[in-house]
Structure formats: structure tokens, C-alpha cells
Amino acid sequence: MSIPLPPWVLEDIGKNPDLVYTDRSGRRNPEYISLGCDMLPELKGRTPIQVYTDYMRSFGQRFSDYLGDVIVEIQVGLGPCGELRYPSYPESNGTWRFPGIGEFQNYDKYMRASLSASAKAAGKDDWGQGGPHDSGHYNRFPEDTGFFQNDGTWNSEYGKFFLDRYSGKLLEHGDRILGAAESIYQGTGAKLSGKVAGIHWHYNTRSHAAELTAGYYNTRDTNGYLPIARMIGKHRVVFNFTCMEMRDGEQPQSANCSPEGLVRQVKNATRTSEVELAGENALERYDGAAYSQVLATSRSDSGNALSVFTFLRMNKRLFEQENWQNLGQFVKSMLEGGRNARRPECDSSRADLYVGFIKKTHSMKAKEIALV
């Protein structure tokens, strides 16, 4: 499903293209408004944060009778595809292909002005010119670049300055939006959640290039998910993460993937920050192996346990006989705390079961499962 920005926003973008994210080559991405102008009155006299806040307030007023009962959770959009990230790997127009490292998205005039101001404040005027010149292109590998290779510029004084600023702006953006959402929906009984992307390719390299271009300052030496978890926890929001069904052995070796290592890191970060963790599958899977991996990652013995799992996707394939039987066994295993699964027992003490949007059963002590 594609939900574009409203026509009146697109009209403003037509007049001022710098309102959207821009890469080093000048490509504009109209999927989301650049966080560089979060606090600037560039949308017919209002700031983007004011517009987002007005929308959330309007939603809360319109559906006030349903909040906390029919509407039990609201996922707050924080960026492209609703995720807290930069649009560093745009798939829709063929610009990026897996497992490319992506590109930094800080070349609109607002992001450039912010970086320039930070560089001047640090006494390094020449660091504020826009971004690394040696970071490659969307479909390169880390070792093909000067910035992301093992001993690359990412680990230099300049690299650390740039990455800290780039990721810090993303954290500020999430903090502003979740703060507004918290003030609007507190006391309604509806939980809030925020989604973080599961960027598992090149995870087994020192630089974690694909995560860096997306705004997650996560390297061999820096834990990028702990500050994200703390920011989300500050507003009592559920940390929603993906790739819960993926195994390292299923990935192409050349891409240096580790979805399992990434999930473990996120689980530990949310446990340390005492933040509730929810999960999703990244790919459309209906096989027993994928369900078994979800059961394994939902446990508490390798970090924070999942309180919610969203299964993608409810369509015709799901209702094919074998796929439906596999789903039934998976739901049963989650209900019984994993006792019928081949993996050890799940921690299943914190939520009720939701199957589809059909019924809410308070007597069931199990994982929360949503079919989307």
C-alpha cells in the first residue's frame, strides 16, 4: 500500500524541493518531509511537527470512543514506511538494490545548514560541507568505499563527528513526534508504538555501513540501539522491530548479514532500557522454520521477551491448507508458551491474544498476535 503525502504538502514541495530528503547527487525523495525543517514554519506558516501534532490530535478526537477498547495500539509514524530512519535505501524506483550500503540523506538546504552550524560550533568549519565525499553509492559494498571500509573514515575524528550529528538529528526527530503523541494519547488506554528498521545486511562488518546511512550509529565499537531504546522508553512507547523470523544461515554470505545478531542486540538494548519490545516478520513467510525462529526470538533468555508479534501478511496464500495449518500450530505454540514448539519455552506472561481484528479474549495468557 502506498500512501503519499497530502496534495497540499506536495504542492509546497513543488515550490520548495528542499522540503524533502536529498542525496549527494541531488535526488529528491518525496516519501517524507526532511527532518531538517522539523521546527521551521515551511508548510503554509506551520512547522512539520505542528502538522503531525494536529493530525494526531484530530485522529484522537474522531476516534475517542474507540481508544483503549477497539483501538488498543497506535503505531506512530516516524519516517519513511513509518520507521524511524532516513530513506537511505529507496526500493520503489530501483535506485537501491539489496544488499547495497545506501546513501546519506543530508543534502537538502535545511540539513546542510544544520550540519554547517554544528561544524562551526565545534571549530571545524570545513566539516560542514554536506557529508562524506568517499561514502560511495547506493549499491556499493563497504570495502568499495573509503568511508566504510574496515579502517575507513567512519572511525576518524571527522567520521565520528558526522555520524553522531546525523544520528542525533534522527533521535531528536523521534523525540519530538513521540513527545507530541504521548501528550495527546495519554490516559486513553491505547498503547503507542514506534517502529525501527531491521537493517541486517553488512552487520558483520566493522562499520555496519547500511545502518549508518539509515541513521543508526551502530558500529563494531558503538551501540546505536541503546540511545534509540532510551528515547522510545522516555515516552513509554513500545519498541517495534522486525526480521524476527530470519536466520543467519539463510542469508547470502557476500552480504555479511546477521539478522540473529541484530535481533539479539536490540533485545538486549530494550531490556537494559526497560522498554517493551514488539516484533514482526520482515518477509512473507508461511513455513514452519520461520515460525520456529519467531518462537525462539520471542523468548526472554536472549534478551527482552516479545510482548507483541505482528504476522505479515493476511492474504490468499495464508489460507492455503498447509499455510493455514502452520499458522494454527504457531498460534497454539504461542498460546501454550512454546511448550509444543521445538524450541525452549517462551515468556508468555504479559499479554492477551489478538488474532486478526476479530476477538479480544482476556482469559488467554499468551503472546499478542496481530495478522496484518
GROMACS .gro file of N, CA, C and O in nm, residues 198 200 203-204 211 218 223 225-226 229 239 241-249 257-272 277 293 296-306 343:
model
  200
  198GLY      N    1   1.487  -0.311   1.061
  198GLY     CA    2   1.580  -0.420   1.084
  198GLY      C    3   1.682  -0.429   0.971
  198GLY      O    4   1.667  -0.511   0.880
  200HIS      N    5   1.987  -0.561   0.855
  200HIS     CA    6   2.077  -0.669   0.897
  200HIS      C    7   2.192  -0.693   0.801
  200HIS      O    8   2.284  -0.768   0.832
  203TYR      N    9   2.593  -0.626   0.868
  203TYR     CA   10   2.601  -0.620   1.015
  203TYR      C   11   2.732  -0.682   1.064
  203TYR      O   12   2.784  -0.641   1.168
  204ASN      N   13   2.785  -0.778   0.992
  204ASN     CA   14   2.908  -0.846   1.034
  204ASN      C   15   3.035  -0.776   0.987
  204ASN      O   16   3.142  -0.837   0.985
  211GLU      N   17   2.346   0.043   0.818
  211GLU     CA   18   2.279   0.102   0.935
  211GLU      C   19   2.318   0.249   0.949
  211GLU      O   20   2.235   0.334   0.985
  218ASN      N   21   2.547   0.258   1.467
  218ASN     CA   22   2.579   0.127   1.524
  218ASN      C   23   2.698   0.070   1.451
  218ASN      O   24   2.690   0.038   1.332
  223ASN      N   25   2.720   0.118   2.025
  223ASN     CA   26   2.587   0.057   2.032
  223ASN      C   27   2.483   0.161   1.992
  223ASN      O   28   2.447   0.249   2.071
  225TYR      N   29   2.163   0.116   1.919
  225TYR     CA   30   2.023   0.089   1.952
  225TYR      C   31   1.989   0.124   2.097
  225TYR      O   32   1.872   0.140   2.130
  226LEU      N   33   2.091   0.139   2.180
  226LEU     CA   34   2.066   0.178   2.318
  226LEU      C   35   2.009   0.319   2.328
  226LEU      O   36   1.907   0.340   2.395
  229ALA      N   37   1.648   0.307   2.206
  229ALA     CA   38   1.559   0.245   2.306
  229ALA      C   39   1.531   0.341   2.421
  229ALA      O   40   1.418   0.348   2.471
  239PHE      N   41   0.876  -0.048   2.156
  239PHE     CA   42   0.981  -0.053   2.053
  239PHE      C   43   0.945  -0.167   1.957
  239PHE      O   44   0.948  -0.284   1.994
  241PHE      N   45   1.017  -0.389   1.630
  241PHE     CA   46   1.131  -0.428   1.548
  241PHE      C   47   1.093  -0.544   1.457
  241PHE      O   48   0.996  -0.615   1.481
  242THR      N   49   1.174  -0.563   1.353
  242THR     CA   50   1.138  -0.662   1.252
  242THR      C   51   1.244  -0.771   1.240
  242THR      O   52   1.331  -0.784   1.325
  243CYS      N   53   1.236  -0.850   1.135
  243CYS     CA   54   1.323  -0.965   1.100
  243CYS      C   55   1.331  -1.070   1.209
  243CYS      O   56   1.433  -1.136   1.225
  244MET      N   57   1.222  -1.090   1.281
  244MET     CA   58   1.219  -1.188   1.388
  244MET      C   59   1.220  -1.333   1.337
  244MET      O   60   1.247  -1.425   1.413
  245GLU      N   61   1.189  -1.351   1.209
  245GLU     CA   62   1.180  -1.487   1.153
  245GLU      C   63   1.307  -1.528   1.078
  245GLU      O   64   1.319  -1.642   1.031
  246MET      N   65   1.404  -1.438   1.068
  246MET     CA   66   1.519  -1.461   0.980
  246MET      C   67   1.635  -1.527   1.053
  246MET      O   68   1.661  -1.498   1.170
  247ARG      N   69   1.705  -1.614   0.981
  247ARG     CA   70   1.823  -1.682   1.035
  247ARG      C   71   1.946  -1.644   0.955
  247ARG      O   72   1.939  -1.623   0.833
  248ASP      N   73   2.059  -1.639   1.022
  248ASP     CA   74   2.183  -1.602   0.955
  248ASP      C   75   2.214  -1.696   0.839
  248ASP      O   76   2.261  -1.653   0.733
  249GLY      N   77   2.191  -1.826   0.859
  249GLY     CA   78   2.227  -1.925   0.758
  249GLY      C   79   2.148  -1.916   0.630
  249GLY      O   80   2.185  -1.978   0.530
  257CYS      N   81   2.541  -1.057   0.635
  257CYS     CA   82   2.418  -1.037   0.714
  257CYS      C   83   2.427  -1.108   0.848
  257CYS      O   84   2.493  -1.210   0.864
  258SER      N   85   2.353  -1.055   0.945
  258SER     CA   86   2.330  -1.126   1.071
  258SER      C   87   2.201  -1.076   1.135
  258SER      O   88   2.205  -1.000   1.231
  259PRO      N   89   2.086  -1.120   1.082
  259PRO     CA   90   1.961  -1.080   1.147
  259PRO      C   91   1.952  -1.131   1.290
  259PRO      O   92   1.896  -1.062   1.376
  260GLU      N   93   2.008  -1.248   1.316
  260GLU     CA   94   2.003  -1.302   1.453
  260GLU      C   95   2.086  -1.217   1.548
  260GLU      O   96   2.043  -1.189   1.661
  261GLY      N   97   2.204  -1.177   1.505
  261GLY     CA   98   2.286  -1.091   1.590
  261GLY      C   99   2.221  -0.956   1.613
  261GLY      O  100   2.225  -0.901   1.723
  262LEU      N  101   2.160  -0.901   1.508
  262LEU     CA  102   2.091  -0.773   1.520
  262LEU      C  103   1.975  -0.782   1.618
  262LEU      O  104   1.957  -0.695   1.704
  263VAL      N  105   1.895  -0.887   1.606
  263VAL     CA  106   1.780  -0.904   1.697
  263VAL      C  107   1.829  -0.918   1.841
  263VAL      O  108   1.771  -0.860   1.934
  264ARG      N  109   1.937  -0.995   1.862
  264ARG     CA  110   1.991  -1.009   1.999
  264ARG      C  111   2.032  -0.874   2.055
  264ARG      O  112   2.006  -0.843   2.172
  265GLN      N  113   2.097  -0.792   1.972
  265GLN     CA  114   2.142  -0.661   2.019
  265GLN      C  115   2.023  -0.574   2.057
  265GLN      O  116   2.026  -0.506   2.161
  266VAL      N  117   1.920  -0.573   1.975
  266VAL     CA  118   1.802  -0.493   2.004
  266VAL      C  119   1.730  -0.545   2.129
  266VAL      O  120   1.684  -0.466   2.212
  267LYS      N  121   1.721  -0.675   2.143
  267LYS     CA  122   1.657  -0.731   2.262
  267LYS      C  123   1.731  -0.691   2.388
  267LYS      O  124   1.670  -0.657   2.491
  268ASN      N  125   1.864  -0.693   2.383
  268ASN     CA  126   1.943  -0.653   2.499
  268ASN      C  127   1.930  -0.503   2.527
  268ASN      O  128   1.923  -0.461   2.642
  269ALA      N  129   1.926  -0.422   2.420
  269ALA     CA  130   1.913  -0.277   2.438
  269ALA      C  131   1.779  -0.241   2.501
  269ALA      O  132   1.772  -0.155   2.590
  270THR      N  133   1.672  -0.308   2.457
  270THR     CA  134   1.540  -0.277   2.514
  270THR      C  135   1.528  -0.330   2.656
  270THR      O  136   1.463  -0.269   2.740
  271ARG      N  137   1.592  -0.444   2.683
  271ARG     CA  138   1.588  -0.494   2.821
  271ARG      C  139   1.664  -0.400   2.914
  271ARG      O  140   1.616  -0.366   3.024
  272THR      N  141   1.782  -0.354   2.873
  272THR     CA  142   1.860  -0.261   2.953
  272THR      C  143   1.783  -0.132   2.979
  272THR      O  144   1.788  -0.075   3.088
  277LEU      N  145   0.911  -0.458   2.406
  277LEU     CA  146   0.955  -0.492   2.271
  277LEU      C  147   0.847  -0.568   2.197
  277LEU      O  148   0.791  -0.665   2.247
  293GLN      N  149   1.158  -1.993   1.429
  293GLN     CA  150   1.253  -1.887   1.462
  293GLN      C  151   1.186  -1.775   1.540
  293GLN      O  152   1.245  -1.717   1.631
  296ALA      N  153   1.165  -1.878   1.889
  296ALA     CA  154   1.295  -1.868   1.954
  296ALA      C  155   1.327  -1.724   1.991
  296ALA      O  156   1.374  -1.696   2.102
  297THR      N  157   1.303  -1.630   1.901
  297THR     CA  158   1.337  -1.491   1.928
  297THR      C  159   1.240  -1.426   2.026
  297THR      O  160   1.269  -1.320   2.082
  298SER      N  161   1.125  -1.487   2.050
  298SER     CA  162   1.028  -1.429   2.143
  298SER      C  163   1.062  -1.458   2.288
  298SER      O  164   1.004  -1.398   2.378
  299ARG      N  165   1.160  -1.547   2.311
  299ARG     CA  166   1.193  -1.585   2.447
  299ARG      C  167   1.269  -1.475   2.520
  299ARG      O  168   1.328  -1.386   2.459
  300SER      N  169   1.272  -1.484   2.652
  300SER     CA  170   1.342  -1.385   2.733
  300SER      C  171   1.485  -1.426   2.766
  300SER      O  172   1.559  -1.347   2.824
  301ASP      N  173   1.528  -1.547   2.729
  301ASP     CA  174   1.661  -1.592   2.771
  301ASP      C  175   1.773  -1.532   2.686
  301ASP      O  176   1.890  -1.547   2.719
  302SER      N  177   1.738  -1.464   2.578
  302SER     CA  178   1.841  -1.400   2.496
  302SER      C  179   1.818  -1.249   2.489
  302SER      O  180   1.847  -1.184   2.389
  303GLY      N  181   1.765  -1.192   2.596
  303GLY     CA  182   1.733  -1.050   2.599
  303GLY      C  183   1.587  -1.030   2.632
  303GLY      O  184   1.522  -1.117   2.690
  304ASN      N  185   1.535  -0.916   2.597
  304ASN     CA  186   1.396  -0.883   2.626
  304ASN      C  187   1.301  -0.977   2.551
  304ASN      O  188   1.322  -1.009   2.435
  305ALA      N  189   1.196  -1.024   2.619
  305ALA     CA  190   1.096  -1.108   2.554
  305ALA      C  191   1.000  -1.023   2.473
  305ALA      O  192   0.976  -0.907   2.505
  306LEU      N  193   0.946  -1.080   2.366
  306LEU     CA  194   0.846  -1.010   2.288
  306LEU      C  195   0.713  -1.009   2.362
  306LEU      O  196   0.667  -1.113   2.411
  343ARG      N  197   1.157  -2.541   2.003
  343ARG     CA  198   1.246  -2.451   2.077
  343ARG      C  199   1.204  -2.446   2.224
  343ARG      O  200   1.094  -2.484   2.260
   0.00000   0.00000   0.00000
